[in-house]
Coordinates of C-alpha atoms and ligand atoms in Angstrom, one line a residue:
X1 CA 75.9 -58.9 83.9
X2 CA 79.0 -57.6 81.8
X3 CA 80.5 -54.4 82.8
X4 CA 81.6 -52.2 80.5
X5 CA 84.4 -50.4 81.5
X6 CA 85.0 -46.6 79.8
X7 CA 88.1 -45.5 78.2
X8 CA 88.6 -41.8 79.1
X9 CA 86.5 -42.0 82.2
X10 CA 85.1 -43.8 84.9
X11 CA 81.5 -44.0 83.4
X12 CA 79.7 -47.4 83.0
X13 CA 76.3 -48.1 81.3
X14 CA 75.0 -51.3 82.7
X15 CA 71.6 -52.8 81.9
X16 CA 69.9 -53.8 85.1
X17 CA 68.7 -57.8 85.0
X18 CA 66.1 -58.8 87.3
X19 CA 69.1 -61.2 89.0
X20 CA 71.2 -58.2 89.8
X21 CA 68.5 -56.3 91.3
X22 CA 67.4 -58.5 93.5
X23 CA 71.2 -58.8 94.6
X24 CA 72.3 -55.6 95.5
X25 CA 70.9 -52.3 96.6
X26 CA 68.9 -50.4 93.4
X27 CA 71.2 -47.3 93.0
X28 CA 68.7 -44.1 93.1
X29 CA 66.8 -42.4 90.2
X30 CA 69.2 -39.6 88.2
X31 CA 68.8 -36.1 89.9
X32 CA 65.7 -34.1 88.9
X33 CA 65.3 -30.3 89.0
X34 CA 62.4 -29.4 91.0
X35 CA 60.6 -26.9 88.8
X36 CA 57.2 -25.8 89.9
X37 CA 54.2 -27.9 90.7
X38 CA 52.8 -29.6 88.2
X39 CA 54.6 -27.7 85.1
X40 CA 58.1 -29.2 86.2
X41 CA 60.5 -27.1 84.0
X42 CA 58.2 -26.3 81.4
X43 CA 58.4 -22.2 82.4
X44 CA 62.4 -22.1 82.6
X45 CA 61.8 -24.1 79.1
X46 CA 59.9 -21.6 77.8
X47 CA 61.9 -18.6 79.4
X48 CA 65.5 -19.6 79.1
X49 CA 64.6 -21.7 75.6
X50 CA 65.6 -25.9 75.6
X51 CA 69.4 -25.2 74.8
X52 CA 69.8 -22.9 78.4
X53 CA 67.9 -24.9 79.9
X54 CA 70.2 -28.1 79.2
X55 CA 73.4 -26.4 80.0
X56 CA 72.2 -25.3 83.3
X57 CA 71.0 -28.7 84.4
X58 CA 74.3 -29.8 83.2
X59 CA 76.5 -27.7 84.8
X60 CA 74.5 -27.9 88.0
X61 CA 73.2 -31.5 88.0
X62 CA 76.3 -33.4 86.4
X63 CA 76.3 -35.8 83.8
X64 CA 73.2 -38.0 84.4
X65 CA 70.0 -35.9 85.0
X66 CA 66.1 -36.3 84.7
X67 CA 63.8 -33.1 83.6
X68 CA 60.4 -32.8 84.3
X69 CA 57.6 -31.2 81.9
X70 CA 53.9 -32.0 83.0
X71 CA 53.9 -35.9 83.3
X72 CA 56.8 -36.9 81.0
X73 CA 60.7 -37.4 82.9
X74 CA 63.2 -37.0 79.9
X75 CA 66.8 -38.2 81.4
X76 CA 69.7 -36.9 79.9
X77 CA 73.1 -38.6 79.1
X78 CA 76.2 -35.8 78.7
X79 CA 79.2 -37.4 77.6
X80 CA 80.7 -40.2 75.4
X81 CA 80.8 -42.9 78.4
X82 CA 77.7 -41.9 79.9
X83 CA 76.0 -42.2 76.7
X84 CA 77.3 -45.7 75.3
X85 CA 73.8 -47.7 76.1
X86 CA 71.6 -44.7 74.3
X87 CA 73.8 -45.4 71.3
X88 CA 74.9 -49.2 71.5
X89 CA 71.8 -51.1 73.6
X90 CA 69.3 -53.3 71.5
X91 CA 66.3 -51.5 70.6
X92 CA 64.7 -54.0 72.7
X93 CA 65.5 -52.3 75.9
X94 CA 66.2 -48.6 74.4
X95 CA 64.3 -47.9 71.3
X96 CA 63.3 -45.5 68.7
X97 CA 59.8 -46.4 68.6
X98 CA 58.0 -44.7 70.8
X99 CA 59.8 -41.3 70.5
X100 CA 59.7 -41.5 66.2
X101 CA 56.1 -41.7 66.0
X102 CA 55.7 -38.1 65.2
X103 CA 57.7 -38.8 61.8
X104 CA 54.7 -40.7 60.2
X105 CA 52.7 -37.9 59.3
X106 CA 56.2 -36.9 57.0
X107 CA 57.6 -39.8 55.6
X108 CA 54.1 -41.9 55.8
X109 CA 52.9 -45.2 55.1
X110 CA 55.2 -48.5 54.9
X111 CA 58.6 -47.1 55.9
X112 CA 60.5 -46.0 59.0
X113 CA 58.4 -45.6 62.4
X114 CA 55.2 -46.8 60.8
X115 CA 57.0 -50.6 59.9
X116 CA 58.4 -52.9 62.7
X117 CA 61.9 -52.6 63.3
X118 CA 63.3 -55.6 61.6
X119 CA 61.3 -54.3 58.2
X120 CA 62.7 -50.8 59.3
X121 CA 66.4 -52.0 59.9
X122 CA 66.2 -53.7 56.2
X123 CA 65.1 -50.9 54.9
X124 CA 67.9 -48.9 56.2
X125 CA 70.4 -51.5 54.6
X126 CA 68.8 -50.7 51.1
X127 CA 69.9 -47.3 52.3
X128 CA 73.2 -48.3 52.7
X129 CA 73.3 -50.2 49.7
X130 CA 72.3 -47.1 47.7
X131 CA 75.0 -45.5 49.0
X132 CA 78.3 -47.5 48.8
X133 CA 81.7 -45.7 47.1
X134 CA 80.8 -47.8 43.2
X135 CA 77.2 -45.4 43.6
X136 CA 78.4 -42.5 44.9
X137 CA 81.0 -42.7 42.1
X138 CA 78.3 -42.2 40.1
X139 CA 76.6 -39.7 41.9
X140 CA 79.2 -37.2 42.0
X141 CA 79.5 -37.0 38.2
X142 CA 75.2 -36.4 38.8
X143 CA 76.1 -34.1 41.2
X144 CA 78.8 -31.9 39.1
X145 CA 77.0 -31.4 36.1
X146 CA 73.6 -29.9 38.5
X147 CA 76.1 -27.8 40.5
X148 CA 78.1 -26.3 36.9
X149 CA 74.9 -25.7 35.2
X150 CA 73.1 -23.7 38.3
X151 CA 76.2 -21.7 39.0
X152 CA 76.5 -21.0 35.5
X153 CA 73.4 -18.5 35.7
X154 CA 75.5 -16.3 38.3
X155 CA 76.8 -13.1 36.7
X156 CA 80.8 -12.2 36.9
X157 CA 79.4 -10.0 40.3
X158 CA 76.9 -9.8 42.9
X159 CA 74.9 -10.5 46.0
X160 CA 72.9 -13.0 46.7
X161 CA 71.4 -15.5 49.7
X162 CA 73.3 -18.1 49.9
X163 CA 71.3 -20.0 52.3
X164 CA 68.3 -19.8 49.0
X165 CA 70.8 -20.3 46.7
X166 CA 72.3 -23.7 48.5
X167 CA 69.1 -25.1 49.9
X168 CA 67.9 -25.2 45.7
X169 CA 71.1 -26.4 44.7
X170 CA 71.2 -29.3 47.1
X171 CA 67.9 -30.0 45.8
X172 CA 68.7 -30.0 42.4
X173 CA 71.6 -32.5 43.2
X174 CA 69.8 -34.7 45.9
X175 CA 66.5 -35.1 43.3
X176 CA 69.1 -35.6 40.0
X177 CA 70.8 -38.8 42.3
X178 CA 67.5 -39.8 43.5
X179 CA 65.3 -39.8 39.9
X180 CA 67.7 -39.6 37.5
X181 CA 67.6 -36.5 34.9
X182 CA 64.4 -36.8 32.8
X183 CA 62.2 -37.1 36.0
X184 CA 64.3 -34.1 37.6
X185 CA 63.7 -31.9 34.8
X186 CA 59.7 -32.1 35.0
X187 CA 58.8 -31.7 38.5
X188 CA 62.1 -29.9 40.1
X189 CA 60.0 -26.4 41.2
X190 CA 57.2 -28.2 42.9
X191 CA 59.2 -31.2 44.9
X192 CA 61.5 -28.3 46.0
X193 CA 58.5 -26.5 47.5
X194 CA 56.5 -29.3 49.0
X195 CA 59.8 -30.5 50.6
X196 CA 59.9 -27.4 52.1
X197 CA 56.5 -27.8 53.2
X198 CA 57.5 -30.7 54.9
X199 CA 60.3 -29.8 56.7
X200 CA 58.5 -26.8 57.8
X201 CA 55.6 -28.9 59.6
X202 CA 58.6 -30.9 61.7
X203 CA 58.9 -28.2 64.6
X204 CA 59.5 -28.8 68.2
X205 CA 56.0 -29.1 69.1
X206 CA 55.3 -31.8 66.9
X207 CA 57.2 -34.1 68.5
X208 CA 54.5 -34.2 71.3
X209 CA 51.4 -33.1 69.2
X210 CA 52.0 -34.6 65.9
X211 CA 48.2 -34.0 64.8
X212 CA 47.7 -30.6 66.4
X213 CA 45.4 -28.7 63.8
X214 CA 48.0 -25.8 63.2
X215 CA 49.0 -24.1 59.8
X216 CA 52.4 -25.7 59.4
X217 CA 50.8 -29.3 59.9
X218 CA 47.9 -28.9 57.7
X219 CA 50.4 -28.0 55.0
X220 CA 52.9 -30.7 55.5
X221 CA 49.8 -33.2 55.4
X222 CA 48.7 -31.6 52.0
X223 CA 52.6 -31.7 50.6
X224 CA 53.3 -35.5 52.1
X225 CA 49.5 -36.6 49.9
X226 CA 51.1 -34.9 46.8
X227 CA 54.7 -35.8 46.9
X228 CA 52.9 -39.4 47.3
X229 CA 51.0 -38.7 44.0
X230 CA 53.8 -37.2 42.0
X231 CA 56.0 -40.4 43.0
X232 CA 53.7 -43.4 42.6
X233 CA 53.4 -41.6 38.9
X234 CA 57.1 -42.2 39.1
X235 CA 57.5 -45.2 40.5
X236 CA 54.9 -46.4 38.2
X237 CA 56.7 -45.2 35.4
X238 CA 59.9 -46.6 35.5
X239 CA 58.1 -49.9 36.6
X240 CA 56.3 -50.1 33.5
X241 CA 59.3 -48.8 31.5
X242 CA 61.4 -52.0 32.9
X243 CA 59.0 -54.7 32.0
X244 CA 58.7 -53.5 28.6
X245 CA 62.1 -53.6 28.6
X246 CA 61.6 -57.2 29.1
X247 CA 62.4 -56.7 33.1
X248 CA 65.8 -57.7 34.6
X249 CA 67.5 -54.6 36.2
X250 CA 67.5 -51.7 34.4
X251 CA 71.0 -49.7 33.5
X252 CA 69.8 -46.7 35.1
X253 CA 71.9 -44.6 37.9
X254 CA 69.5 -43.2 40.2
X255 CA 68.6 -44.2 43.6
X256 CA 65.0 -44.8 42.9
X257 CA 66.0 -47.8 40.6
X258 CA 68.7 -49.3 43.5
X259 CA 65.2 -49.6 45.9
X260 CA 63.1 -51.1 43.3
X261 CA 65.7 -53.5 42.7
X262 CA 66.0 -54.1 46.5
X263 CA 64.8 -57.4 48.3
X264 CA 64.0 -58.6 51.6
X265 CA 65.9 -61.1 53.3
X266 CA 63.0 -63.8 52.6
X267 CA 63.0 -62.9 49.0
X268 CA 60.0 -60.3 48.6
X269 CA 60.7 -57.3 46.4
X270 CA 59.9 -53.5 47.8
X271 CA 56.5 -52.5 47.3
X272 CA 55.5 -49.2 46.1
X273 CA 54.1 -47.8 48.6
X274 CA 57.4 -48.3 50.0
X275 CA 59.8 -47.5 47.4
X276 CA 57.7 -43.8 47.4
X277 CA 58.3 -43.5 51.3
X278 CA 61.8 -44.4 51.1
X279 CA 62.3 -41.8 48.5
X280 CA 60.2 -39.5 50.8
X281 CA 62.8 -39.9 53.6
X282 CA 66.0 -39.6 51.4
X283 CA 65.0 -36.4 49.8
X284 CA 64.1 -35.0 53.1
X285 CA 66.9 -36.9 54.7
X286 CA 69.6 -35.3 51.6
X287 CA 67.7 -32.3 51.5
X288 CA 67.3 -30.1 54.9
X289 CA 70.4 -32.0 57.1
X290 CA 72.6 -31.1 54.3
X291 CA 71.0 -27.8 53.1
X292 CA 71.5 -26.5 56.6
X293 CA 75.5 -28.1 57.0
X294 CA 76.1 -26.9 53.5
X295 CA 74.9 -23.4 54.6
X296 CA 76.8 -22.8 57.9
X297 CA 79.7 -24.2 56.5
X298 CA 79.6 -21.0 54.4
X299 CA 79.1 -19.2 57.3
X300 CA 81.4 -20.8 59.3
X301 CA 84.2 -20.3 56.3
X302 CA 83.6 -16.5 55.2
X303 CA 84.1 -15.2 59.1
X304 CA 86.8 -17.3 59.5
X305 CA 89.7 -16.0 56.5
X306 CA 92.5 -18.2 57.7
X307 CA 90.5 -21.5 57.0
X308 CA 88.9 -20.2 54.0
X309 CA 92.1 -18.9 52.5
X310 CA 93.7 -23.0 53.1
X311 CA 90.7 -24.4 51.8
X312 CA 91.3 -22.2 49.0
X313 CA 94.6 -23.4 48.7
X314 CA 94.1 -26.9 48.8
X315 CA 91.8 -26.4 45.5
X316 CA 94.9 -24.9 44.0
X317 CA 97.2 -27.6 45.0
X318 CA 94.6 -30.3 43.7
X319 CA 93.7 -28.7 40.1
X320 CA 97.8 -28.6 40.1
X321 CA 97.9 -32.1 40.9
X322 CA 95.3 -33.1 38.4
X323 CA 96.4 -31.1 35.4
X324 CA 92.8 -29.9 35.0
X325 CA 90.0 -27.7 36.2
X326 CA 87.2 -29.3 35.3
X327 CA 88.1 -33.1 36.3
X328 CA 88.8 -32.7 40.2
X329 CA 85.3 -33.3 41.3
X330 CA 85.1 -37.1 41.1
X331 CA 84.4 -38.9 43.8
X332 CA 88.0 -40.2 44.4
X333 CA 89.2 -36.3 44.1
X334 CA 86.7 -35.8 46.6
X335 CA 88.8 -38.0 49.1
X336 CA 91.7 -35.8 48.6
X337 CA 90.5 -32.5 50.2
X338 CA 91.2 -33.2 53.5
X339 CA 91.1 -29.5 54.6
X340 CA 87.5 -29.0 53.1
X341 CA 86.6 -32.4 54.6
X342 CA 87.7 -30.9 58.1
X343 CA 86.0 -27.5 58.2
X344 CA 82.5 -29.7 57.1
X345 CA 83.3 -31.8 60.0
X346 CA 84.4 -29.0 62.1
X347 CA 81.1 -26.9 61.1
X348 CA 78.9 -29.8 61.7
X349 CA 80.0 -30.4 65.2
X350 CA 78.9 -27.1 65.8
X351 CA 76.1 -26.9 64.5
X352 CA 74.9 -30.8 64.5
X353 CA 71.4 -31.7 62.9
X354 CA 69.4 -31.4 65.8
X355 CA 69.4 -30.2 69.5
X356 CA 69.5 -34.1 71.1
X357 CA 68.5 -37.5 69.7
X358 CA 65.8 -39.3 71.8
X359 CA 65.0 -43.2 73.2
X360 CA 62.9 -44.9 75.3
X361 CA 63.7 -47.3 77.6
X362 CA 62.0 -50.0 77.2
X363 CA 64.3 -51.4 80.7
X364 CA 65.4 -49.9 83.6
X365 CA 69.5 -49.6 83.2
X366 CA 72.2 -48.1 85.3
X367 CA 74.2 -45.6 84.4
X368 CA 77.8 -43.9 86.2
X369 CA 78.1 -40.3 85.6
X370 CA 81.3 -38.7 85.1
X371 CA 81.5 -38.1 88.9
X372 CA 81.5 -41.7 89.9
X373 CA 77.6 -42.0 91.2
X374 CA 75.6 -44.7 89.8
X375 CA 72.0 -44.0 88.7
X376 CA 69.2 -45.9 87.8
X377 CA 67.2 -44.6 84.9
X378 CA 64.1 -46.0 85.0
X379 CA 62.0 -48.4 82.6
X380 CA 59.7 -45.6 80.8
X381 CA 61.6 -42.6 80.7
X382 CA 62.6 -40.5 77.5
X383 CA 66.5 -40.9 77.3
X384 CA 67.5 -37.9 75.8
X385 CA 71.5 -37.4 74.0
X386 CA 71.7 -33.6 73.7
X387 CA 74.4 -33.4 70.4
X388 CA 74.9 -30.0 70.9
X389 CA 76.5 -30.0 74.8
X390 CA 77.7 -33.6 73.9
X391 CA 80.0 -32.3 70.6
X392 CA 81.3 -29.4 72.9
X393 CA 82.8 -31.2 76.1
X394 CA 86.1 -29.2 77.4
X395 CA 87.2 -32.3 78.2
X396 CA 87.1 -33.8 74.6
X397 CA 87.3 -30.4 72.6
X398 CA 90.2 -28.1 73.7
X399 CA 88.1 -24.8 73.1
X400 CA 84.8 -26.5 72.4
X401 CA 83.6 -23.2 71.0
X402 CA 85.8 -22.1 68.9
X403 CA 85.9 -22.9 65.0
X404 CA 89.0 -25.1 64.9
X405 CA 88.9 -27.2 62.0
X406 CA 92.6 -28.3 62.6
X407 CA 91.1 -30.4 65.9
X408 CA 90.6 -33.2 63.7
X409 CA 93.9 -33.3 61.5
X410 CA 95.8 -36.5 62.2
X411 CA 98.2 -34.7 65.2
X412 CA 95.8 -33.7 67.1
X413 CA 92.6 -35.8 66.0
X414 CA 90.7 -34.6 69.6
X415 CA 87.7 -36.7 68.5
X416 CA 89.7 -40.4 68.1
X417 CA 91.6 -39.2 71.4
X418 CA 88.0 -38.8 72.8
X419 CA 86.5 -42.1 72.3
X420 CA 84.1 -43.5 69.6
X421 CA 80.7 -41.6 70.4
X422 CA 82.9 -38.5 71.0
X423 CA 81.6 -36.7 67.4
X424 CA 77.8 -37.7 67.3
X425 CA 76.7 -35.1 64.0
X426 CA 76.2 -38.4 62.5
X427 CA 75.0 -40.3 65.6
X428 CA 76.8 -43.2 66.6
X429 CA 76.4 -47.0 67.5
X430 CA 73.6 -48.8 66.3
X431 CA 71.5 -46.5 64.5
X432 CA 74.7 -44.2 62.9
X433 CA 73.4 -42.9 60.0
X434 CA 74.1 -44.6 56.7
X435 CA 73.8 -41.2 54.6
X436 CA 77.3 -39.8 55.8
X437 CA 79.3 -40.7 53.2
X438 CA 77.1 -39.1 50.3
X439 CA 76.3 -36.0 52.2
X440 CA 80.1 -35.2 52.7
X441 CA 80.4 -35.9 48.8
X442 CA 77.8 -33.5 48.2
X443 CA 78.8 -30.7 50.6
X444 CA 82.3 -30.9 49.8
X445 CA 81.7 -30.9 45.9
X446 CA 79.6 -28.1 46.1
X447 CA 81.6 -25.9 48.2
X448 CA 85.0 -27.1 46.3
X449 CA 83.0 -25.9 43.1
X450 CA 82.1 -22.4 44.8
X451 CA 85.7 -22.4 46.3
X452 CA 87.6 -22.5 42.9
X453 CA 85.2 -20.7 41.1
X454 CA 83.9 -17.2 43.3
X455 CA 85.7 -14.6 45.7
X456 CA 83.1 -14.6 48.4
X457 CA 82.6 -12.5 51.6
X458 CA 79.4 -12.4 53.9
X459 CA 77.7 -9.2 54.3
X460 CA 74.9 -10.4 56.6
X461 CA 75.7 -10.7 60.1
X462 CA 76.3 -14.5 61.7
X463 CA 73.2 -16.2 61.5
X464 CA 71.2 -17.3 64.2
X465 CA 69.9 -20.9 65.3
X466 CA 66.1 -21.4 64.6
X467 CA 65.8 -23.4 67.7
X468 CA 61.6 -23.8 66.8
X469 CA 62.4 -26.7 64.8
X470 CA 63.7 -30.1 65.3
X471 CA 66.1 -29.7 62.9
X472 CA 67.2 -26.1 63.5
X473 CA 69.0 -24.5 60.5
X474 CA 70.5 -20.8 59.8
X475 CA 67.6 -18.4 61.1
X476 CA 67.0 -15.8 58.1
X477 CA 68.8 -14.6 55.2
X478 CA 72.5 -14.9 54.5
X479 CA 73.5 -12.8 52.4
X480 CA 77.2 -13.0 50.4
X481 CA 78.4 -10.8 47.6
X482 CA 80.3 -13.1 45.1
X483 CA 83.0 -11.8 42.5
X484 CA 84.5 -15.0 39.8
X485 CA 88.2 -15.7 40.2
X486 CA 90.3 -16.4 37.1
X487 CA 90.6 -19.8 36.2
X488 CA 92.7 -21.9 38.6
X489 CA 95.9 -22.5 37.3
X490 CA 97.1 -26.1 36.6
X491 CA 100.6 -26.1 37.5
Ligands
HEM501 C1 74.7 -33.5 56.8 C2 73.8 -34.5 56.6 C3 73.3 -35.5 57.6 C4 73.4 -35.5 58.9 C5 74.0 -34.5 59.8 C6 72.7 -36.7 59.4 C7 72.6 -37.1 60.7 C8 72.0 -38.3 61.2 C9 71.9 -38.7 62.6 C10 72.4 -37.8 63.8 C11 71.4 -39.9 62.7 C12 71.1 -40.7 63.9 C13 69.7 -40.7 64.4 C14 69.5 -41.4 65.7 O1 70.4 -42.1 66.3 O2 68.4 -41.3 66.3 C15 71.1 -40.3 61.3 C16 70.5 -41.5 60.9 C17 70.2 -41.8 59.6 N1 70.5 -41.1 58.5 FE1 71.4 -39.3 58.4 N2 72.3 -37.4 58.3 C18 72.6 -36.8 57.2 C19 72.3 -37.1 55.9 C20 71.7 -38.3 55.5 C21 71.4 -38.7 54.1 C22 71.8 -37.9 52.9 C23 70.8 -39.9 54.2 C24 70.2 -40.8 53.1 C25 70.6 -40.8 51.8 C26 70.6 -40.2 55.6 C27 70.0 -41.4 56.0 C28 70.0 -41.8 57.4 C29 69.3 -43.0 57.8 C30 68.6 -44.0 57.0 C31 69.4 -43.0 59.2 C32 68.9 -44.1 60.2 C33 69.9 -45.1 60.6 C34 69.4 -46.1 61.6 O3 68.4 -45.8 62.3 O4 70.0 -47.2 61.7 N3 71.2 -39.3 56.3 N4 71.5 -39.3 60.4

């Protein structure tokens, strides 16, 4: 079997084949803290909380280690090398699968875990399709005229929540790309509320128990049924709208139309049970990943003055360059603000989307921690890449916790240095995610819009983590009082 040797380290991921085994000497099972009988580590989990709990097994374990809760052995990879097969092996030995199955209840029928994965991975390419730099060209011009008209409504002065005021405006964007404007206008308030609804019924728990009859699920169930019912209506519509338009592809410049347009490799065109799923996932996809980076990269920015005040700057320098105020929020503009770009990346690996990504291994592999010591994880095991302890190695990240947006700047570029699954915010490898692109567009135009428009300071203290979800955003309010600059000058 191939080795693959590391870059940075001595770490090797190896899949075991039955030849090889029988060979040589099975290297042993990862470490395992002992907990207690029977409830393994479930009381430090519940004590310490899952975050604590990782960084001690971490520090005192190494690299490669397995933790025990009841019956279930979740191994955990720490570390760019250590974690190449979670992120690069075919999903026939490490999969998605059987750790995604809690996602039905939210995204439903015909799409994502409920679909095999070769339906699943060409549905993800429709994805990408929708997403490419001639859409998003189109999107950010969708995107502009949401963002001018809802900050419009604020007053020369004030205070408000940002964290309410962003996670509406990111819907108002994400639904305007994904419907086009007509739709948007009619059904904005209650989409925004059953996405919530949705979001809110994806906590940690869940992942285990997806059915458990508790509050938060009965309410996501109730908001999936109707977001189904308000976009068959739509789906329907525009369906109906095409063939009387004699069919052919319509010249609209939404997403919903790119996925009804969509085919299969052998031909077949999406269905609509699965054009309303896949719009399902995108707006909860666009929605609460980027609501929450959008939010702490206002955090992130108004308690740190020297990055806020470049960021600033570069918005002067590129209305100056442009000649104009109102034109520097296309997407090729976009490209240009490499100082906003960096603080989004730099808040982001901080504060990724979730606390780890999970697999299941389908095979035994091997696996060399960062120590040298070879491990075998074993065939049935929850593989677990924790993004939070992985995006703050000391010995990728010089500081690893400090806000350093300048890490990433060509000279230094820690994360290139560090190897390619050294920044996982986006995942890595096979599954990466295809939405990257279009939410940088849309967190960078939104803040670059609040940036050259409002004086901004944070009156709230740093928010929190909610660590109770599986996608953990800023815990509470955060409040900001805003004050409008004067117009940016053009030269
Ligand atoms: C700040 C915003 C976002 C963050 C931080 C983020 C993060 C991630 C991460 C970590 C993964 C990897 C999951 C895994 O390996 O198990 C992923 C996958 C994915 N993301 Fe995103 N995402 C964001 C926005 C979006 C948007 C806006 C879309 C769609 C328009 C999107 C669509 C997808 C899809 C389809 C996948 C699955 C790719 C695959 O399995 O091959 N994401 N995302």
């Amino acid at each position: 079997k191939k080795i693959i040797t590391s870059r940075r380290s001595s770490a090797v991921v190896v899949p075991v084949s039955a030849a090889a085994k029988r060979k040589r000497k099975r290297p042993p099972h990862p470490p395992m803290s002992p907990g207690v009988p029977l409830l393994g580590d479930l009381p430090a989990l519940l004590i310490k909380g899952p975050l604590a709990l990782i960084r001690d097994h971490y520090t005192r374990l190494g690299s490669v280690f397995t933790v025990r809760v009841f019956h279930l052995k979740l191994t955990f990879l720490v570390g760019p090398d250590v974690a190449r097969h979670f992120y690069q092996g075919l999903d026939s030995e490490i999969s998605q699968d059987e750790v995604s199955q809690f996602t039905i209840p939210t995204f439903g029928p015909g799409v994502a875990f409920d679909v095999d994965y070769a339906t699943r991975y060409e549905q993800i390419r429709f994805f990408g399709d929708a997403t490419k730099p001639a859409k998003l060209r189109t999107y950010a011009t969708l995107m502009l005229g949401e963002v001018e008209s809802h900050l419009a409504r604020w007053g020369q002065s004030g205070t408000v929540d940002l964290k309410l005021e962003l996670e509406h405006l990111v819907t108002l964007v994400a639904t305007r790309c994904l419907f086009g404007a007509a739709v948007r206008e009619k059904m904005f308030s209650e989409v925004g509320v059953l996405v919530r609804q949705l979001n809110d019924g994806m906590r940690l728990v869940t992942t285990r128990f997806p059915h458990l009859p508790i509050p938060a699920h009965r309410r996501r169930d109730a908001a999936r049924a109707r977001l189904g019912e308000i976009f068959t209506d739509i789906v329907r519509s525009r369906i109906q709208q095409q063939q009387q338009q004699g069919g052919g592809t319509a010249a609209t410049d939404d997403m919903l139309q790119c996925l009804i347009d969509s085919r299969y490799k052998d031909g077949r065109g999406t269905t609509e049970t699965e054009v309303v799923g896949m719009l399902v996932s995108a707006l909860f996809a666009a929605q609460y990943t980027s609501s929450s980076a959008i939010t702490w990269t206002g955090a992130r920015l108004l308690t740190h003055t020297e990055h806020l005040r470049a960021a600033v700057e570069e918005q002067r320098r590129i209305v100056a360059r442009h000649g104009g105020h109102d034109d520097v929020s296309s997407y090729d503009v976009l490209q240009e603000m490499d100082t906003l770009h960096r603080c989004v990346k730099e808040t982001l690996r901080l504060h990724p989307p979730t606390l780890m990504l999970l697999r299941h291994a389908r095979r035994s592999f091997a696996v060399r921690a960062d120590d040298g010591r070879e491990y075998e994880v074993p065939k049935g095991h929850t593989v677990a890449s924790p993004l939070l302890l992985h995006n703050r190695l000391p010995h990728v990240y010089e500081e690893p916790d400090k806000f350093d947006p300048d890490r990433f700047a060509p000279r230094r570029a820690e994360d290139r240095a560090g190897g390619a699954l050294s920044y996982l915010s986006f995942g890595g490898g096979r599954h990466a995610c295809v939405g990257e692109a279009f939410a940088f567009m849309q967190i960078k135009l939104i803040w670059s819009h609040l940036l050259r428009n409002f004086e901004l300071e944070l009156v709230s203290p740093f928010p929190r983590t909610d660590w109770t979800m599986v996608m953990p955003g800023p815990l509470g309010k955060v409040m900001v009082t805003y004050k409008r600059r004067p117009r940016m000058k053009k030269n």
